[in-house]
PDB file of C-alpha atoms in Angstrom:
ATOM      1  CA  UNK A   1      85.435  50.934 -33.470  1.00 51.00           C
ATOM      2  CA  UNK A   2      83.153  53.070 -35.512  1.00 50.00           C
ATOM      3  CA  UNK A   3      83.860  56.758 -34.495  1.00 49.00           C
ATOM      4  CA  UNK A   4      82.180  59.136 -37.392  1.00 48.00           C
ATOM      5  CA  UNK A   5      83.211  62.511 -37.611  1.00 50.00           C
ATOM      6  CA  UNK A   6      80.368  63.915 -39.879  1.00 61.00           C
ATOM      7  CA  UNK A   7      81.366  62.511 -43.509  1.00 83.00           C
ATOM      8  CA  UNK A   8      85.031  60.683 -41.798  1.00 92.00           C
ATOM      9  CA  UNK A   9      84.560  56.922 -40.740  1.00 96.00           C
ATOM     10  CA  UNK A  10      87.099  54.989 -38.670  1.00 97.00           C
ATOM     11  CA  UNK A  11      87.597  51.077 -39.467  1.00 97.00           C
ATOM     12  CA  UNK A  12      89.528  48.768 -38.398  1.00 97.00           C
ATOM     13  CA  UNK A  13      92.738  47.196 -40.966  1.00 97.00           C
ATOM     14  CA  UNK A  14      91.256  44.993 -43.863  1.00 96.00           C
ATOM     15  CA  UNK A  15      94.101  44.083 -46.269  1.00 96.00           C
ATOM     16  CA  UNK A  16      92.282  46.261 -49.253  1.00 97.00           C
ATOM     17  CA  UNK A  17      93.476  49.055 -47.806  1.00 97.00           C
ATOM     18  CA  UNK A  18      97.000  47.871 -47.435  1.00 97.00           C
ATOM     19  CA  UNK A  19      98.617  49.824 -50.392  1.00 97.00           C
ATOM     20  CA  UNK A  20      96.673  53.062 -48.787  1.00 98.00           C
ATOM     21  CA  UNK A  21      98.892  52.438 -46.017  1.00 98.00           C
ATOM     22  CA  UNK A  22     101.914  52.976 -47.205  1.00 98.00           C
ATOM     23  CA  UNK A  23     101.083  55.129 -49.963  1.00 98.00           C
ATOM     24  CA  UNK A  24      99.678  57.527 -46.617  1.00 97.00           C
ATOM     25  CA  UNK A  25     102.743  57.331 -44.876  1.00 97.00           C
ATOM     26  CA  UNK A  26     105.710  57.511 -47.909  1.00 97.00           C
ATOM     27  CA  UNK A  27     103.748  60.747 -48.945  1.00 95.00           C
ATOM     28  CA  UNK A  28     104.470  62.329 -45.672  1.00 92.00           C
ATOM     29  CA  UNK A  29     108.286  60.883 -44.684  1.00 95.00           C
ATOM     30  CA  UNK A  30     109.611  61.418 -48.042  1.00 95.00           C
ATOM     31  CA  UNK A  31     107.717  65.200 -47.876  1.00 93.00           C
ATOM     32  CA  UNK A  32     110.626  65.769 -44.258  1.00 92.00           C
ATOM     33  CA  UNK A  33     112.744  62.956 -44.481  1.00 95.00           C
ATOM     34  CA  UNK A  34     113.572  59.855 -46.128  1.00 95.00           C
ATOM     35  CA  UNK A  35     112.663  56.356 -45.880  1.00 96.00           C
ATOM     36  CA  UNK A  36     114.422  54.258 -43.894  1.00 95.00           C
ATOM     37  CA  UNK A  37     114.765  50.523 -43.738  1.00 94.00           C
ATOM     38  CA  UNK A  38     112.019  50.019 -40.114  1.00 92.00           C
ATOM     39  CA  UNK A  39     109.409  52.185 -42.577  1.00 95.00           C
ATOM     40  CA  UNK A  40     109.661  49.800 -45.507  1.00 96.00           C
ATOM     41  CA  UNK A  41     109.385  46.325 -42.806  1.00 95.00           C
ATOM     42  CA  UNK A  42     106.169  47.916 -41.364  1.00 96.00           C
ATOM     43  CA  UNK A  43     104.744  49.533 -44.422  1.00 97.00           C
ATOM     44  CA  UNK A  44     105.933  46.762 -47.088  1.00 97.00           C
ATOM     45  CA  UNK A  45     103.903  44.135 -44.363  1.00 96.00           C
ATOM     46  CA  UNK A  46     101.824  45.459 -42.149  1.00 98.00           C
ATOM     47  CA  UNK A  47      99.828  42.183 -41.743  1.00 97.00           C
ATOM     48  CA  UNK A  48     103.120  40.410 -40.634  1.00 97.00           C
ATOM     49  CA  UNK A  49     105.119  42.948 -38.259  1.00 97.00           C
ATOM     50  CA  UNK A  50     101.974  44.576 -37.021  1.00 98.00           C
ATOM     51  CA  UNK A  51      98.635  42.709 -37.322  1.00 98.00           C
ATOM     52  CA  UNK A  52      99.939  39.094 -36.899  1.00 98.00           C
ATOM     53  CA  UNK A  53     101.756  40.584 -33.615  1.00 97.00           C
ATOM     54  CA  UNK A  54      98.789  41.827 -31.884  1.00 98.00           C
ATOM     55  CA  UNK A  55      98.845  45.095 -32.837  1.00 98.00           C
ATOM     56  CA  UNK A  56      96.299  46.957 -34.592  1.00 98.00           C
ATOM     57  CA  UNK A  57      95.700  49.266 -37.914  1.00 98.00           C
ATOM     58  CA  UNK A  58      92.690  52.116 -38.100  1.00 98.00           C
ATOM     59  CA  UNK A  59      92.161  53.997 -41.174  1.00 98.00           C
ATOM     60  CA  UNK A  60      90.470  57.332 -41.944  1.00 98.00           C
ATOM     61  CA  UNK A  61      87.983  56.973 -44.632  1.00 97.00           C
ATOM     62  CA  UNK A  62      86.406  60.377 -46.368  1.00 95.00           C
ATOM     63  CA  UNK A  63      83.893  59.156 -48.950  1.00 92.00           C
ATOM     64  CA  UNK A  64      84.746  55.323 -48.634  1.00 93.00           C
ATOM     65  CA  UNK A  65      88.434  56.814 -49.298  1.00 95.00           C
ATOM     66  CA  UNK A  66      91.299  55.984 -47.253  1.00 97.00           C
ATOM     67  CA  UNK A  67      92.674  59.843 -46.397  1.00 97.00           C
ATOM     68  CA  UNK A  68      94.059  58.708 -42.678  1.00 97.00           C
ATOM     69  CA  UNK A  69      95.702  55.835 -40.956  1.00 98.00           C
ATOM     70  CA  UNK A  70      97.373  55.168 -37.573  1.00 98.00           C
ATOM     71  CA  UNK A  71      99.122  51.668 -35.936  1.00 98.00           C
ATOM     72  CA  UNK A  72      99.518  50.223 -32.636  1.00 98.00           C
ATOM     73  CA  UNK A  73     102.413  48.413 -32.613  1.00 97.00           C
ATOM     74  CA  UNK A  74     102.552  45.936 -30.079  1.00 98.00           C
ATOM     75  CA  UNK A  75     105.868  46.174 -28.131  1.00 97.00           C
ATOM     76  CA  UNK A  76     105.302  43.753 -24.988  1.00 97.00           C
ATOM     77  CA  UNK A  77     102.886  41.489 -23.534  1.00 96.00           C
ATOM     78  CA  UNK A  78     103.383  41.675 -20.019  1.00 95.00           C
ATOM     79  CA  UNK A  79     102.770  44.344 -19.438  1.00 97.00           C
ATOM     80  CA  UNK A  80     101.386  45.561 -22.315  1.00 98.00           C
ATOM     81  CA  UNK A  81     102.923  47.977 -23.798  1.00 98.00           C
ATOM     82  CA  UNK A  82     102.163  49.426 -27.607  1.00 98.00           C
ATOM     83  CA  UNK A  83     104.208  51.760 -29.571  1.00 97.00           C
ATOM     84  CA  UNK A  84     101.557  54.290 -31.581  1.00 98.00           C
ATOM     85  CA  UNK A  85     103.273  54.791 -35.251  1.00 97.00           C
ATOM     86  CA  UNK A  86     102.712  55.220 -38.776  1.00 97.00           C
ATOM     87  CA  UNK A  87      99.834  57.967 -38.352  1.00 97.00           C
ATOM     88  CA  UNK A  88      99.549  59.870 -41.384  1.00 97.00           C
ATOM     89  CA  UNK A  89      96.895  62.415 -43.118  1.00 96.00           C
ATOM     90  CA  UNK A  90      96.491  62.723 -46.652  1.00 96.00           C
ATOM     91  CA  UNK A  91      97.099  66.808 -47.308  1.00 93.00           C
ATOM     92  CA  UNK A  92      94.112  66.891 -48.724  1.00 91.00           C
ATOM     93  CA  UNK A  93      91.993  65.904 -45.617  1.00 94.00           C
ATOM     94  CA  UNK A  94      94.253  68.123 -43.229  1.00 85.00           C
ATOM     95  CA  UNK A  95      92.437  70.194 -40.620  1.00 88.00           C
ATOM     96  CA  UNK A  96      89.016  67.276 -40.532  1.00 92.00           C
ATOM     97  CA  UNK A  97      90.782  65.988 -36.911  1.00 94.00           C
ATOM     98  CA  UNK A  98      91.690  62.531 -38.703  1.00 96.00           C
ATOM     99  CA  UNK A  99      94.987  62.467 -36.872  1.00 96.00           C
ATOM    100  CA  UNK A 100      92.973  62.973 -33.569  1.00 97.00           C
ATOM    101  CA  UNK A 101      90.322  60.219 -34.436  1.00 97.00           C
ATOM    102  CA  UNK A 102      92.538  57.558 -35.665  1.00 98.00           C
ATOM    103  CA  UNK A 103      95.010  58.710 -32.394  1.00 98.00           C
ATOM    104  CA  UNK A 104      92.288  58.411 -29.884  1.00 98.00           C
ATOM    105  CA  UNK A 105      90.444  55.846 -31.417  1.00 98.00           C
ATOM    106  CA  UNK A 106      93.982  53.457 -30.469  1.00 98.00           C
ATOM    107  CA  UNK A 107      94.416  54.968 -27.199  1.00 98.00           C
ATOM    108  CA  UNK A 108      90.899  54.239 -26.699  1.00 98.00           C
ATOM    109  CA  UNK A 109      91.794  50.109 -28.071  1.00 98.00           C
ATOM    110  CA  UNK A 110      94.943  50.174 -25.472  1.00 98.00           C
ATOM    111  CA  UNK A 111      92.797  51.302 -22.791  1.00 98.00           C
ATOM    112  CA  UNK A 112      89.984  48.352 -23.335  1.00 97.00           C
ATOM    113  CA  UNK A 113      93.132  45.632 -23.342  1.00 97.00           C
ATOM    114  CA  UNK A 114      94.126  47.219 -20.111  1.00 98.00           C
ATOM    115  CA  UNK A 115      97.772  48.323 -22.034  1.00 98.00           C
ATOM    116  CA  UNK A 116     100.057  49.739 -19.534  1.00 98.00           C
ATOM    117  CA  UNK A 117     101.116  52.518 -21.717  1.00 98.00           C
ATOM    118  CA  UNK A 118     102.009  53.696 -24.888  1.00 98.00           C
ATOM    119  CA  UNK A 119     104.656  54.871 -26.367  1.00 97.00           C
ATOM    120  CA  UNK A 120     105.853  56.966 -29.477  1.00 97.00           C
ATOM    121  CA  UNK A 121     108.620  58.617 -31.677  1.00 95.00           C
ATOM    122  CA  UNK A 122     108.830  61.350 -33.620  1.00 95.00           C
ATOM    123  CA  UNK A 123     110.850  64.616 -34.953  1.00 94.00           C
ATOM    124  CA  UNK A 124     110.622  68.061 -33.299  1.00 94.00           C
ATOM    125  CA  UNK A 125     110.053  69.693 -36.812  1.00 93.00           C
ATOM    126  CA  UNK A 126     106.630  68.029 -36.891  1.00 94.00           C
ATOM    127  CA  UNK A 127     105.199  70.462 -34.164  1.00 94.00           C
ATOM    128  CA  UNK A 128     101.724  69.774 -35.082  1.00 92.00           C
ATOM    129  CA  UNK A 129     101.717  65.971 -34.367  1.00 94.00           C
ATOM    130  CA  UNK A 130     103.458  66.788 -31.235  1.00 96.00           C
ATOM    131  CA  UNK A 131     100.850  69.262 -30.498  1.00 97.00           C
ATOM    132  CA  UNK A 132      98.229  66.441 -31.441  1.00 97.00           C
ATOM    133  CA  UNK A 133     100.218  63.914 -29.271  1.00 98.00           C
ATOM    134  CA  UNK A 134      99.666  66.073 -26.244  1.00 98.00           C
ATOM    135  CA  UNK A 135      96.099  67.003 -26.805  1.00 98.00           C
ATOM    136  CA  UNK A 136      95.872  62.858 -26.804  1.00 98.00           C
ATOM    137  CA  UNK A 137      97.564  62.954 -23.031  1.00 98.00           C
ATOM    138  CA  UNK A 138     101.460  61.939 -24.248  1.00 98.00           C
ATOM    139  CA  UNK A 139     104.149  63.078 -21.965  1.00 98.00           C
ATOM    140  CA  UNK A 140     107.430  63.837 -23.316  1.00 97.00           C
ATOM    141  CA  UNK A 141     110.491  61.964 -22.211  1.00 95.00           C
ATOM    142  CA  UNK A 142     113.644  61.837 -22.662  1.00 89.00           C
ATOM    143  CA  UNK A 143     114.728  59.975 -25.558  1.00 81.00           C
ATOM    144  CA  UNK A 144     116.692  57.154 -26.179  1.00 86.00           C
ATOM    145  CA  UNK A 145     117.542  54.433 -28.735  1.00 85.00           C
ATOM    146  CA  UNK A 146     115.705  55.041 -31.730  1.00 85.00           C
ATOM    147  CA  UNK A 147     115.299  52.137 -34.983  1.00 81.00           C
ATOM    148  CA  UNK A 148     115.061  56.140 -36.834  1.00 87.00           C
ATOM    149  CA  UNK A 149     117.360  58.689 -38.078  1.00 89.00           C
ATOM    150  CA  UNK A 150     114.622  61.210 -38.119  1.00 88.00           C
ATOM    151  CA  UNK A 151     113.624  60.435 -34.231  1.00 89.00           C
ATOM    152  CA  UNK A 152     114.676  63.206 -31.759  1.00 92.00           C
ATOM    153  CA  UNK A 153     111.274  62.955 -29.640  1.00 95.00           C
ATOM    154  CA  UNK A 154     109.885  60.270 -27.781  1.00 96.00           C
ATOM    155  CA  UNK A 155     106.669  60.418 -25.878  1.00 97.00           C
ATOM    156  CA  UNK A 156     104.789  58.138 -23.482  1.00 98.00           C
ATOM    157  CA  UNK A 157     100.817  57.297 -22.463  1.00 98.00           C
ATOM    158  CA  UNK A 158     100.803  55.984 -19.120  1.00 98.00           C
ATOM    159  CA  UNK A 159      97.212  54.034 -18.928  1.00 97.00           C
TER     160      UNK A 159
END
């Protein structure tokens, strides 16, 4: 779990890098949306609602730097099924493929624990996540009940 894009290293979650992942993500929700109470539960304890679940947490790092982060959330054990959320790019690391590295490097996780699929949510204004979330092999589908406001697209990985 060690994917280097020439200066960009992927790692896996260590709790140093906690505050990096929220500070990643508020900087990008409260740039289109606002906050909502499921952002804080993840973001304010990402070792309890995400890690301690069996999920997982990659970061980006650009010069030993956090600049990138994605989660697998883990939704059900049998099957197993993940939810991929919480990706975000720092601005200024934007067009380095982060959000494809951190993407692929969980697709690539789900795949190894034989996950059944994986799942997402996200807004229609953010065309080029959705555009990234293709280029990963996400379907869209039609979308249902959402824990956000701001959701109006759902996607799915079958594995």
């Amino acid at each position: 779990m060690n994917d280097t894009n020439n200066e960009v290293k992927i790692i896996a979650y260590d709790p140093q890098y906690k505050d990096a992942f929220k500070a990643l993500n508020e900087e990008w929700i409260k740039k289109f949306f606002t906050m909502e109470a499921g952002d804080y539960k993840l973001l304010d304890n990402p070792e309890e609602h995400i890690i301690n679940k069996g999920g997982y947490i990659v970061f980006a790092l650009l010069d030993n730097e956090p600049v990138g982060t994605c989660a697998l959330v883990k939704l059900s054990d049998k099957p197993l099924k993940f939810e991929l959320s919480k990706m975000a790019v720092s601005p200024k690391a934007q067009g380095k493929q982060i959000g494809y590295l951190v993407g692929q490097t969980l697709v690539d996780k789900a795949r190894e624990l034989n996950a059944e699929s994986i799942s997402l949510e996200t807004n229609s204004v953010l065309v080029p996540a959705i555009k990234l979330y293709e280029k990963l092999g996400f379907k869209h589908m039609p979308a249902s009940d959402s824990a956000y406001c701001r959701c109006d697209t759902q996607m799915l990985l079958e594995l």
